[in-house]
Each structure stands twice: as C-alpha cells, then as structure tokens.
Coordinates of C-alpha atoms in Angstrom, one line a residue:
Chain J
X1 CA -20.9 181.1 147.1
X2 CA -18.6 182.9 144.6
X3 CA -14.9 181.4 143.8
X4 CA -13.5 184.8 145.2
X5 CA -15.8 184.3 148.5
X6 CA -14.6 180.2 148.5
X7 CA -11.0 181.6 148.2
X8 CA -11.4 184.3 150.9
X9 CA -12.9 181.9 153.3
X10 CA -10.2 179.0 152.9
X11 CA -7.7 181.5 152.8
X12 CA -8.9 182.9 156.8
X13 CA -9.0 179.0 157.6
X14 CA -5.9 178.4 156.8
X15 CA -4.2 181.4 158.6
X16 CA -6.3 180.6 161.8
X17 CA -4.8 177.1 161.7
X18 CA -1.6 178.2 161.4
X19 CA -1.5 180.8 163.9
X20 CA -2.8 178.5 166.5
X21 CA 0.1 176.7 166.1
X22 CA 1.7 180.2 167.8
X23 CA -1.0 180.7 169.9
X24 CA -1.5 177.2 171.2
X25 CA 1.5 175.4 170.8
X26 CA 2.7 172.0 171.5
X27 CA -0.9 170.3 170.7
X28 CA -0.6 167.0 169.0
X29 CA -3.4 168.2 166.4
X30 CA -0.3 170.0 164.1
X31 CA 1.6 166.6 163.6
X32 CA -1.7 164.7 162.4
X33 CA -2.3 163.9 158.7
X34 CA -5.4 165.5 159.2
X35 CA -3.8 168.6 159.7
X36 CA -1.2 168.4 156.7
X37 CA -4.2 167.4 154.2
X38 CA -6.2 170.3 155.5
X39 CA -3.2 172.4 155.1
X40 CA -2.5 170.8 151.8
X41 CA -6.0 171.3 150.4
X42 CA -6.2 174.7 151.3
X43 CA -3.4 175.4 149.8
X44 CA -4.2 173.9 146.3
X45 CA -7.7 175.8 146.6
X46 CA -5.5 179.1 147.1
X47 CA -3.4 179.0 143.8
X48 CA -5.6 177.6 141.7
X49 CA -8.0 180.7 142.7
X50 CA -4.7 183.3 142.5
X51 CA -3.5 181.6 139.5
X52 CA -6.7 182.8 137.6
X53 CA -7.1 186.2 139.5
X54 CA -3.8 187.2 139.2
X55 CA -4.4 187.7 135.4
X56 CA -7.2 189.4 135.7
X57 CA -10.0 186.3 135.0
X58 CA -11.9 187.7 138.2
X59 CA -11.5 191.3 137.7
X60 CA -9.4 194.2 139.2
X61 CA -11.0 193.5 142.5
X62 CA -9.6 189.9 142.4
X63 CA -6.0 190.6 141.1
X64 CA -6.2 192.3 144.7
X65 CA -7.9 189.6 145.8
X66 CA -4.9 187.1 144.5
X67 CA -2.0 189.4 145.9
X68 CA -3.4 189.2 149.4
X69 CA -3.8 185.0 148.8
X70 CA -0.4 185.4 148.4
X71 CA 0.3 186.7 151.9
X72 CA -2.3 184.0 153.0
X73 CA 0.1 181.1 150.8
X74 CA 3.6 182.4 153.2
X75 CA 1.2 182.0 156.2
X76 CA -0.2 178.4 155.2
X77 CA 2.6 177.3 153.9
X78 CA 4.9 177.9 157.1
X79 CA 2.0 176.2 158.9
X80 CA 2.2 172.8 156.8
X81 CA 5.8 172.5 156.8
X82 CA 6.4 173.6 160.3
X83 CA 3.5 170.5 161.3
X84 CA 5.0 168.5 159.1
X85 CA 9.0 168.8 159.4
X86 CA 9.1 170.5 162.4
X87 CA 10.2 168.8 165.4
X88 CA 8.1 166.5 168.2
X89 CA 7.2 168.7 171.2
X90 CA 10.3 167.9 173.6
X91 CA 9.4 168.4 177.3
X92 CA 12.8 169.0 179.3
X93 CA 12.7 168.4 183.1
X94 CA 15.9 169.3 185.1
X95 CA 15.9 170.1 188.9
X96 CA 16.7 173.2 190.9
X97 CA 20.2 174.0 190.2
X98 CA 20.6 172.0 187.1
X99 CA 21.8 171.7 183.8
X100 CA 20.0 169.8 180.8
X101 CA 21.2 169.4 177.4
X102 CA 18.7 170.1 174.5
X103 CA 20.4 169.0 171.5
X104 CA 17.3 169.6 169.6
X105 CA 18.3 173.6 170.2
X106 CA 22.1 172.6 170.4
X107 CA 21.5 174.7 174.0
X108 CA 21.2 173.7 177.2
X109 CA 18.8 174.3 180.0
X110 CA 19.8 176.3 182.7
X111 CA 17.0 175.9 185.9
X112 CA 17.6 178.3 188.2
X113 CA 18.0 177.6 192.0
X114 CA 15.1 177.0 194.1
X115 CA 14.3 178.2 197.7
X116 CA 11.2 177.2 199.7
X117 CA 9.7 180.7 198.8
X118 CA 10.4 180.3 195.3
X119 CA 8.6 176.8 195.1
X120 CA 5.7 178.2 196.6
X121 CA 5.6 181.7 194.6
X122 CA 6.4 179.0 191.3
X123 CA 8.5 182.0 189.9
X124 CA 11.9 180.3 189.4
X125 CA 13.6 180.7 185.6
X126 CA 15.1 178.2 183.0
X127 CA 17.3 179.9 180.9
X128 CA 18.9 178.6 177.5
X129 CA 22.6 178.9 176.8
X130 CA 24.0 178.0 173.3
X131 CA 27.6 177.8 172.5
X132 CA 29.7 181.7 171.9
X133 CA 25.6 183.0 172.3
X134 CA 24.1 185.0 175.0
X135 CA 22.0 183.1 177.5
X136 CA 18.3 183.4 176.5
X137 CA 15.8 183.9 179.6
X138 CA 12.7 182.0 179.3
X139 CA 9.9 184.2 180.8
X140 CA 7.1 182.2 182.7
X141 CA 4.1 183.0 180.8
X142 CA 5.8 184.0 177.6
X143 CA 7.5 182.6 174.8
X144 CA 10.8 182.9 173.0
X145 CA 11.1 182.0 169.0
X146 CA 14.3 180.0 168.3
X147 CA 14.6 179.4 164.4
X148 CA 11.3 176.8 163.8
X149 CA 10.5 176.3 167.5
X150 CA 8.7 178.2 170.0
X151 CA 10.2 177.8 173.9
X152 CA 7.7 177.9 176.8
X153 CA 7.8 177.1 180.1
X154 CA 5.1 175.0 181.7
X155 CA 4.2 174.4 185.8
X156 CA 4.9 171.0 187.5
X157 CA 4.3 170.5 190.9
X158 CA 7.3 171.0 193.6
X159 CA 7.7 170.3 196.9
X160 CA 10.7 171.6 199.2
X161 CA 11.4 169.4 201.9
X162 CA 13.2 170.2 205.2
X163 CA 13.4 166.9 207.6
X164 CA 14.7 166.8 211.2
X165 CA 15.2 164.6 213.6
X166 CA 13.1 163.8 217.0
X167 CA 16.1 165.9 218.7
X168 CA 15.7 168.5 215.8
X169 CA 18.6 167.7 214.0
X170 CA 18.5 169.0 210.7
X171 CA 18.7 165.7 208.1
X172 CA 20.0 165.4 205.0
X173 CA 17.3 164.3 202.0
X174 CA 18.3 162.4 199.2
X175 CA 16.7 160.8 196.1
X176 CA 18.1 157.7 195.6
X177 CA 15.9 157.0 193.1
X178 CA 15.4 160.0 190.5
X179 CA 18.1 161.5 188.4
X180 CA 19.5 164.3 191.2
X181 CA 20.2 162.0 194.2
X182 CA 21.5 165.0 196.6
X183 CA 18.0 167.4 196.6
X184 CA 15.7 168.2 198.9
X185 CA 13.4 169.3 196.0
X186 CA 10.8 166.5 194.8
X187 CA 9.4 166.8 191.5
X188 CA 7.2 164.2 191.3
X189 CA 8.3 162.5 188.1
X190 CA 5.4 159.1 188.7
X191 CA 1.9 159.3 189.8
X192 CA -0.2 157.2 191.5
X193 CA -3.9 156.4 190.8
X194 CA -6.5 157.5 193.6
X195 CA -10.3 156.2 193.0
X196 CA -10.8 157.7 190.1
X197 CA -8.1 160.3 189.5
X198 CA -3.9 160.1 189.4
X199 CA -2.0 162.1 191.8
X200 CA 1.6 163.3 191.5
X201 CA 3.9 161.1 193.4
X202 CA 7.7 161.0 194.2
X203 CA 10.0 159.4 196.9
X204 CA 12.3 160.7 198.9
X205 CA 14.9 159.1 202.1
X206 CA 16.8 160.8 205.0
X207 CA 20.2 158.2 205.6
X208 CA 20.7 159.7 208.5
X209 CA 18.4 157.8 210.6
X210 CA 17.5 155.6 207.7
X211 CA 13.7 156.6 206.7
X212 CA 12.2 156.1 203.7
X213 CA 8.8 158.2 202.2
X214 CA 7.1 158.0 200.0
X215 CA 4.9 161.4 199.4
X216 CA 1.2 162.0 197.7
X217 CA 0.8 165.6 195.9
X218 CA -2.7 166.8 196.8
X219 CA -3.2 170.0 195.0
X220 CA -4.9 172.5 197.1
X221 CA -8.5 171.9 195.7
X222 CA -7.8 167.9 196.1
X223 CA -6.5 168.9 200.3
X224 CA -10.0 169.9 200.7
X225 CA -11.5 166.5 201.4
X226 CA -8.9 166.6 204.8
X227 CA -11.6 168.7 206.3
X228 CA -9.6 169.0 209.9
X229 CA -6.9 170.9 207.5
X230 CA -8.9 174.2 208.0
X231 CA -7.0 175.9 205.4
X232 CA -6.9 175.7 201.9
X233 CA -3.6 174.4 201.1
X234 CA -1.9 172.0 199.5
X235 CA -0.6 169.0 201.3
X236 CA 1.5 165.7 200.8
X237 CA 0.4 162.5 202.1
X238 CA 3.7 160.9 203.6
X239 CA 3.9 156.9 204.2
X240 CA 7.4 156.5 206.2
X241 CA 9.1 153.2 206.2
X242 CA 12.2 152.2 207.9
X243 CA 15.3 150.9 205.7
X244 CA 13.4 147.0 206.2
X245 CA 10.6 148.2 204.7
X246 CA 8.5 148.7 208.3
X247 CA 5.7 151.4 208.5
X248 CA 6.8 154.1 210.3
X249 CA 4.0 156.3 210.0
X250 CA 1.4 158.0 207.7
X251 CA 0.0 161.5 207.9
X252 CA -0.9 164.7 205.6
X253 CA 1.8 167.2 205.4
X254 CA -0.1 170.6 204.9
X255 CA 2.8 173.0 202.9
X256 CA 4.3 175.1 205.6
X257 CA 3.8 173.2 208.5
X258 CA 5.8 170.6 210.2
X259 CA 4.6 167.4 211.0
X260 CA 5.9 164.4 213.0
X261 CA 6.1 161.2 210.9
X262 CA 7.4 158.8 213.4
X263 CA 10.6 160.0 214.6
X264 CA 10.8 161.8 211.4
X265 CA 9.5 165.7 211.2
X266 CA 8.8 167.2 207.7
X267 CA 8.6 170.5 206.5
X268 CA 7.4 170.8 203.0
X269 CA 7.1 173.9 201.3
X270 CA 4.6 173.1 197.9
X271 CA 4.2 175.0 194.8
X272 CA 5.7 174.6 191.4
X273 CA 8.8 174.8 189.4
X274 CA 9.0 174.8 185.6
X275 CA 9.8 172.3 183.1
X276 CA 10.7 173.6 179.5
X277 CA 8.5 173.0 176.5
X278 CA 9.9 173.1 172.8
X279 CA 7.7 172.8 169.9
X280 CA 7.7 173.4 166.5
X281 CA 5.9 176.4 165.2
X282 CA 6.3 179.0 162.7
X283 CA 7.7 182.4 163.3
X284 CA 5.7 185.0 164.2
X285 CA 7.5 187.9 161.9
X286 CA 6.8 185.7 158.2
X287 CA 3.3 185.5 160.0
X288 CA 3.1 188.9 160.6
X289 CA 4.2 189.9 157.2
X290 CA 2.0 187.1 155.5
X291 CA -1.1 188.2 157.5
X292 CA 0.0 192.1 156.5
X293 CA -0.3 191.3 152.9
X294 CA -3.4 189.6 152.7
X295 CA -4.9 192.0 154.8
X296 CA -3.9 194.7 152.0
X297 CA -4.6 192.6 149.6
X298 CA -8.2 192.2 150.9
X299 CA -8.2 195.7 151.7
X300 CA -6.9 196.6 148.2
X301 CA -9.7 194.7 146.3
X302 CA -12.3 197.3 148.3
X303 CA -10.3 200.5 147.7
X304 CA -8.7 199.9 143.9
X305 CA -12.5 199.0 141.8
X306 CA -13.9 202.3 144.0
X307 CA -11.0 204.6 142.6
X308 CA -11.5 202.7 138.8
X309 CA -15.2 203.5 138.7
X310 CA -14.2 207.1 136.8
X311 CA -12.6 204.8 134.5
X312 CA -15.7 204.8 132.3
X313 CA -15.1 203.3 128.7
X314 CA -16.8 203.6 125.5
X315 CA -19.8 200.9 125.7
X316 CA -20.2 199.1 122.8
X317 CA -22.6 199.7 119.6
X318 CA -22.0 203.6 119.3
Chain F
X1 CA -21.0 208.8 123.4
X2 CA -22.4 206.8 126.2
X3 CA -20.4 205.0 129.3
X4 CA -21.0 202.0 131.3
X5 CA -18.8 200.9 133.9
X6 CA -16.3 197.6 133.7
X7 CA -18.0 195.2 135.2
X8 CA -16.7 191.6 135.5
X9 CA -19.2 188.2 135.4
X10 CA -18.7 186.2 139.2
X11 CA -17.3 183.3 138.3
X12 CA -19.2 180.5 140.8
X13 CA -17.1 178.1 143.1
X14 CA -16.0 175.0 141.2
X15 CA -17.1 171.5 142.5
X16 CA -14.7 169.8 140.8
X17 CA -11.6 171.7 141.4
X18 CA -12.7 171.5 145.0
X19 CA -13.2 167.8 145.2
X20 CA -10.0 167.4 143.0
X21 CA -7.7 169.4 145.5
X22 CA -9.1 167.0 148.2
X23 CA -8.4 164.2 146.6
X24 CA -4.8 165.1 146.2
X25 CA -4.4 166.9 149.2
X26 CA -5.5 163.4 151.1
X27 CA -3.0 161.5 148.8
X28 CA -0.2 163.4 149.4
X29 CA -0.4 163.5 153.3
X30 CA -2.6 160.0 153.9
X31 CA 0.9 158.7 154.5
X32 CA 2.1 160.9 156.7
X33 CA 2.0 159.3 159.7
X34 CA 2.1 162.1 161.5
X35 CA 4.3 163.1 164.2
X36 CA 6.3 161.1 166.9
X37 CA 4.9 160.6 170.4
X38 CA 5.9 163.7 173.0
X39 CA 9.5 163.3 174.4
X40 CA 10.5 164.1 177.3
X41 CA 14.2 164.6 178.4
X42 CA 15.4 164.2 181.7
X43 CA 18.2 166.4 183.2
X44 CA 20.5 165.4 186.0
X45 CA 21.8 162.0 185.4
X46 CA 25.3 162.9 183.7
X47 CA 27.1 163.0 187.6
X48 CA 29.8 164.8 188.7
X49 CA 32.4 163.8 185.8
X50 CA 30.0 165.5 182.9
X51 CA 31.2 168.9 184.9
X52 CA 34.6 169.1 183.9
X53 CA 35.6 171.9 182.1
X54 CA 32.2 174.3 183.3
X55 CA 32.5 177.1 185.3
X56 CA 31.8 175.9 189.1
X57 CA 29.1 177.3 190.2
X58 CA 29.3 178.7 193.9
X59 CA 26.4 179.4 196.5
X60 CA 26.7 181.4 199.9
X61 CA 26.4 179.4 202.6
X62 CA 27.7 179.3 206.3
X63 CA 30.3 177.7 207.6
X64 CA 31.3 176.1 210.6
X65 CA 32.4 179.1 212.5
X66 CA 29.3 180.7 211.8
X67 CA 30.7 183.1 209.5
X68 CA 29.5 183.0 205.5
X69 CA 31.7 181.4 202.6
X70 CA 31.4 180.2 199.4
X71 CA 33.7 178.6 196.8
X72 CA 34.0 181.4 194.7
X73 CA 36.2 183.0 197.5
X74 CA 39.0 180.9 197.0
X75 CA 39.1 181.7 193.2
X76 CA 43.0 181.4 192.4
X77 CA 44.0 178.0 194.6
X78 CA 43.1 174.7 193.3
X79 CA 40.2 174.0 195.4
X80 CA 39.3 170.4 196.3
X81 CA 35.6 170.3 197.0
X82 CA 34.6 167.2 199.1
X83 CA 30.7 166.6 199.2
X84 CA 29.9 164.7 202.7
X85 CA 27.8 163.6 205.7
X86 CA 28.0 162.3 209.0
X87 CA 25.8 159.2 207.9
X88 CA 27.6 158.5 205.2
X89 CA 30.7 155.5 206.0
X90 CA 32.4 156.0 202.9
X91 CA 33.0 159.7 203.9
X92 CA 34.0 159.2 207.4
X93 CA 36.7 156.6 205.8
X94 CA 38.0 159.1 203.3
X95 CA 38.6 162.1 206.1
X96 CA 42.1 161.5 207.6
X97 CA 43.1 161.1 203.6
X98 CA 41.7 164.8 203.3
X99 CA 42.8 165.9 206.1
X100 CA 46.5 164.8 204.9
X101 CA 46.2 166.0 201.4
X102 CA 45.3 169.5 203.1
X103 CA 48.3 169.5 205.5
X104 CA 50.7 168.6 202.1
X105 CA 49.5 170.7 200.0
X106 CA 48.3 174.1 201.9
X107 CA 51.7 176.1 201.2
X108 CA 51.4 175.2 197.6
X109 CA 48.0 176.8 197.4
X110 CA 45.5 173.9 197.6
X111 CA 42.2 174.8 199.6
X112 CA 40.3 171.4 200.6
X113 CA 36.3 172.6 201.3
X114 CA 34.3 170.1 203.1
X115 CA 30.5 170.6 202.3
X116 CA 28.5 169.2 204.7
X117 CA 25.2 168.1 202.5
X118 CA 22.0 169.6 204.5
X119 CA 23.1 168.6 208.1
X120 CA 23.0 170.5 211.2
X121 CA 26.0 172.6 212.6
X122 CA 26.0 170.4 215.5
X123 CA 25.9 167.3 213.8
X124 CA 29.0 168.3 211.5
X125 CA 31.1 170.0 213.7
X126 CA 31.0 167.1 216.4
X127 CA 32.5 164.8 213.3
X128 CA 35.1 167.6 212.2
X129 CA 36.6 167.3 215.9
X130 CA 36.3 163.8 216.2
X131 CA 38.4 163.6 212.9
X132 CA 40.6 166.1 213.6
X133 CA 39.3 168.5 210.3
X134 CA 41.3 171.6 209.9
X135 CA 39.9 172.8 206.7
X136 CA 36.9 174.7 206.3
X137 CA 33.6 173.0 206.7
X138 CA 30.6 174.8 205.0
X139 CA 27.2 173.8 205.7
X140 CA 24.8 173.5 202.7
X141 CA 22.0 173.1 204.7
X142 CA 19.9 173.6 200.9
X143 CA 21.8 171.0 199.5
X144 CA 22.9 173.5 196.9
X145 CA 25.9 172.5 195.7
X146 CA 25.1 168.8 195.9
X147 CA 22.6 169.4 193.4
X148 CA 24.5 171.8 190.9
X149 CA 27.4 169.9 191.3
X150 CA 25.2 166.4 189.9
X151 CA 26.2 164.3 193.0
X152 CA 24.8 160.7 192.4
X153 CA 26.3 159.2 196.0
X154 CA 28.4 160.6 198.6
X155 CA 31.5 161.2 199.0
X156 CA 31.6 163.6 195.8
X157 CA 34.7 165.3 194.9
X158 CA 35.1 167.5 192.6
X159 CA 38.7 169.2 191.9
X160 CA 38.7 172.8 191.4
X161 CA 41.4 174.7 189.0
X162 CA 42.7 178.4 189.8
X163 CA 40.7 179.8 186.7
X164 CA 37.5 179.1 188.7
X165 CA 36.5 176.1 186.2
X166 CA 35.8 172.4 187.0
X167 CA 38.7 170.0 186.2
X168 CA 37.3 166.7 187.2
X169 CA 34.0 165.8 189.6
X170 CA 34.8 162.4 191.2
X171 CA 32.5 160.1 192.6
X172 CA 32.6 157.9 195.7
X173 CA 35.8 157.7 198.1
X174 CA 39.0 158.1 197.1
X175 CA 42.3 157.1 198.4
X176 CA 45.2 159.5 199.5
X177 CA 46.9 158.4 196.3
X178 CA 44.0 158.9 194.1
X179 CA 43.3 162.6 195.6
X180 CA 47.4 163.3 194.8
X181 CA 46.8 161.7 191.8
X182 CA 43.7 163.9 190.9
X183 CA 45.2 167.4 192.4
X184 CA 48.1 167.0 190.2
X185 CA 46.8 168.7 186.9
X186 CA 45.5 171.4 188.9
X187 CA 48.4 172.2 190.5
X188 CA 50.7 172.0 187.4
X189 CA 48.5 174.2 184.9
X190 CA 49.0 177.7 184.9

C-alpha cells in the first residue's frame, strides 16, 4: 500500500469515528483512551503525510491529496477533543409537569404535562430554556446542537395511574418516596430482578384509605407469559399492602383496564415519557465543512493531474 | 523535441513513521483515564420554596360548582393557592385559618384557591361544607398543579403576586399568623 493510499484510508477512519459520535451519541466508547489514541494516531499519520504532500514530495495529485487531509484534520480533530474534553453523557429525569436544572447547559428542562393519552402515545416534549434565550423544543427522535453537546431525548417507561375507592371515590396518589410526591405518574426510577431479567419498578400510595403498591412494569412482549390477558398489552403487576405492612392483594394491571386490588381499583394507563440525554459531540456544520474539503480535496487529486497531462515538458537528453 | 509526461515515483507507506505515531499516540492518551461514569440528574426535589420568583404555571381544571377555572383567571389579586385533601389532618387543621384569611382580606383583593389534589367532587365538597369554605375549591383530579407546583407534603401553599409570578411556595400548615405574615409582601408590592 502506497503512503497516499495509507493516508487516504486513516483519513476515512478517522472521519467515520468522529461522525459516529453525531450519529450514535452518548456511547461510552468516545471517552475511552482507546478512542483518544486512535484519534491521536490518526492524526499524527495525517500531517506527517500532508506535511510532505503539501510541498509537492508526492506529486500534484498529492498536494490535492494533502488539502483534503486537511478537511479530514478539522473533522478528527473535533472528534478527539470533543471525546476528550467534552462533557460525561448527563441523563436528566424530571416528571410530567416539571422543571430540572441542567447546569451543564446553564438551561433548564422543561417536561411537558402528561395525560393518560399522552403516556400511552409516548409523545410528550422536554423543552430547554436558558436565561434572556428562547425556549429550545427538543423533538422526539431528533437532535438539537448546543455549543459541544448534542441534546436527545430517550423513552423511559410511564405509567398513569387513576385509583378509586370500593364506592368509586376517586383517590388521590402520591409518591412518598420519589422526588415529585404529589403525581399520579410513576416513572419507575428502581428495578427489580425477575429470573433472569430486571423489570422496571416504582411505588406508589393512596392516603386516603391508606394503601400502599408496589407496581412491576411488564412491557408488552414480557405481558405475554399472562396468557389469560388475551391482548397484547402492557401490564403492571401490583402487590397492595395496608399502612402495617399487611397484603392486601396482588394482580396484573393490563394498561387501560381497571382492576380491583383489594378495596383498591387501579386504572393505569402505560407507555412512555422522555428523559433528556446530553452528550458531548462535535458540531455537525465544522463536520460538514471538514468532510466538504476533503471530499474536494480527493476529488481534486483525480481532476487537477487529468487537466496537467497537456503540460508536456522537454524530456531530458535532447 | 520529444515530450514525456511528469510523472512522480510512489513513495511506499513507512513502517516506522507508522509504528512511531503509535507509540506516541498511546503515550499521550495511555493516561487518559477516560471519561467519568454516566450521570444522571434528578428533577423534582427543590419543593415548593425553589418556585419563587417563576411564572405560576396554571392548568384548567373544574371546580366545585362544576363550572371550569384556573389560576391564571385571577391574574391581578394576590392569589393564595392552598394545595389539599380530605385525608390529609394537617389540612383539615389549617381550613378555618383559610377560611378567616379569605374573609379579611377579600375587599383588599386577595383570592384564596383551594386545590383539591386528585379527589372526587363528592369527597371535597362534603369537607368544604363541613368547614364552612367560601372560596373556590378546584378539583385537580390530574394532580396537575401539585406536581408543577413541586409539592413534597400536603398542605402546600404557595402565595401568588398580581404580576402572575410566584412569591413564596410554602410547605406544610401554616397558622393564621403565618398566612398574614406571608400575604403581606404581596399585598404591599405594586
């Protein structure tokens, strides 16, 4: 393999690493040492080649050659510093309704309010505010660029509970032990291992005829083994205890049904609701013009020999 | 005259300059120690006090009569917003001081909102006429403004100015004193 084709082939590694970190981001990989020598060895291997090109050592072709390398150095360069300096991925959690700070943005998080339809649809918002700014809307499914990090929103699962009374009192739920005591939305912050597998798990009371439950997350896939379900849904497994500790009662909530725990009924509505993702990754637009040089650069070194061939000159020993 | 064409000699990769740049690429990131573990930040913790000075958030919900209301209706008067439930002791304790604080201060443009946290009608408005509750009662049967307004415990009260923005969130009962003694900023600022 030539130097040139060496050159070419670290310099296409090097922007593939880097973009993952825009097309995959948040992935431990781009905070390894690993990551920062390949980075950092790629980029030695780049100058030294573009160094010698550049004055002409490998021909018109690879002064072309050297100029894209150049666009290839922004790229790999952004990708090493952004693994290496950037931030930690941050995942921020807030519930329906709420407000979380994220001093690493100097913003805060905005989740919007959730409904039972909106838990099960898994379409509610988080939008970021910063000081004297306009709020930013973070799209589910896309991305927004802030400075050196990349904003995303990922799915955790949600469950809207609605709890009555044997006389079908409506009830008020609380969390007395997570973060927002007054809401009927759990987001099943623990988990609890099952056999061989770990299923979401959050607890949630209703003080007004002193219950206490504790509810399973079985995705829809995991409801499946309750064969007398008949639909595929998710469900919750809910264990109900009195304010003593007693057992009131155990059954399988399917979402959108109401079930009789005891003297406690329980609708829960399941889905999702979004928790924010921040990680550190370069921006897309010195990607973009990075990737836009080399490719002319690469480009160049096809196109500029092809035009010098007319350049014919003397040969020697007339 | 004869021409030949430039042609340049292909210069092979180097071994050495390879090995070399993984040497010292190794060296200088081998102590890198890479990145921290994944953090994770919680939301929801800061109760009702963090609030002051945000706009207050308002959510449509019905009230006692039937008929729909919402905070944001009664931008202008200092609104006192009084998180409750019928289960709760500490807010059946603190109605009759409500209750008086309302009659006091009505003419001078004080609205005292009881918000019934996720309770039925039935349930709320049999403790509003046992107490004697003149003031609106909503019913937040969604538990809306209990979470946006970062309730850790009921009572929660949370003291709205005539600009629409939070002044102080207050948690747990209060006295009749403490509410005069809480209303009084809003009533004084402009």
């Amino acid at each position: 393999m030539t130097s040139r084709q060496t050159a070419l082939l670290i310099a296409v590694a090097a922007i593939g690493l880097t973009l993952a970190q825009d097309v995959r981001p948040g992935l431990d990989l781009y905070h390894t040492w690993q990551y920062a020598a390949a980075m950092t060895i790629a980029i030695i291997l780049i100058v030294a080649y573009a160094w010698g090109a550049r004055s002409g050592s490998d021909g018109r072709a690879g002064q072309w050659i050297a100029l894209g390398l150049a666009g290839a150095l922004t790229v790999a360069v952004g990708g090493l510093l952004s693994g290496l300096i950037g931030p930690d991925t941050i995942t921020v959690n807030g519930s329906p309704g709420s407000v979380t700070p994220v001093p690493d943005l100097a913003a805060a998080a905005f989740f919007s309010p959730a409904d039972p339809q909106t838990i099960a649809r898994g379409d509610a918002t988080v939008s970021l505010r910063r000081k004297g700014a306009d709020a930013i809307a973070v799209p589910a499914g896309g991305r927004v660029f802030l400075g050196t990090s990349v904003v995303y929103l990922t799915s955790r699962p949600a469950a809207y509970i609605v709890a009555h009374d044997a006389r079908g009192n409506r009830l008020t739920v609380t969390q007395p032990t997570n973060p927002t005591f007054l809401s009927p939305v759990l987001l099943f912050p623990q988990s609890q291992p099952l056999k061989d597998k770990s299923y979401p798990l959050d607890t949630f009371a209703t003080p007004g005829i002193h219950r206490i439950a504790r509810a399973l997350f079985f995705s829809a896939d995991d409801a499946q083994t309750f064969n007398h379900l008949g639909s595929r849904q998710p469900a919750l497994v809910l264990s109900v205890d009195d304010d003593n500790g007693k057992s009131v009662g155990l059954s399988i909530v399917p979402s959108g049904r109401d079930v009789a725990v005891g003297d406690l009924h329980v609708a829960a509505t399941l889905g999702t609701f979004p928790q924010l993702v921040v990680a550190s990754a370069p921006h897309p637009a010195a990607l973009i013009i990075g990737l836009l040089v080399f490719i002319g650069g690469v480009g160049g070194s096809f196109v500029g020999p092809r035009r010098s061939t007319s350049l014919r000159v003397p040969a020697a020993g007339l | 005259m004869r021409c030949v064409p430039i042609r340049t000699r292909e210069r092979r990769a180097n071994p050495g300059l390879l090995a070399g740049a993984i040497i010292i690429g190794i060296l200088l990131t081998g102590c890198y120690s890479g990145g921290g573990p994944k953090r994770t930040i919680d939301g929801g913790s800061g109760g009702p006090g963090s609030l002051a000075g945000a706009p207050a958030v308002s959510y449509d919900v019905k009230r006692l009569d039937g008929q729909t209301d919402a905070l944001s209706r009664y931008r202008g008067s200092v609104v006192v917003m009084n998180l409750w439930a019928t289960w709760c002791p500490p807010c059946r304790e603190e109605m009759p001081a409500l209750q008086q604080l309302y009659r006091e201060n009505k003419a001078k443009g004080v609205v005292v909102l009881g918000v019934d946290q996720g309770e039925s009608a039935e349930a709320a408005g049999s403790f509003a006429r046992e107490h004697g509750v003149t003031f609106p009662i909503l019913l937040d049967a969604d538990q809306q403004y209990g979470r946006s307004y970062a309730a850790v415990g009921l009572p929660t009260t949370v003291i709205v100015g005539r600009n629409g923005h939070v002044m102080r969130g207050i948690d747990g009962q209060l006295s009749l004193a403490q509410m005069r003694e809480a209303v009084g900023p809003a009533l004084r600022a402009q």
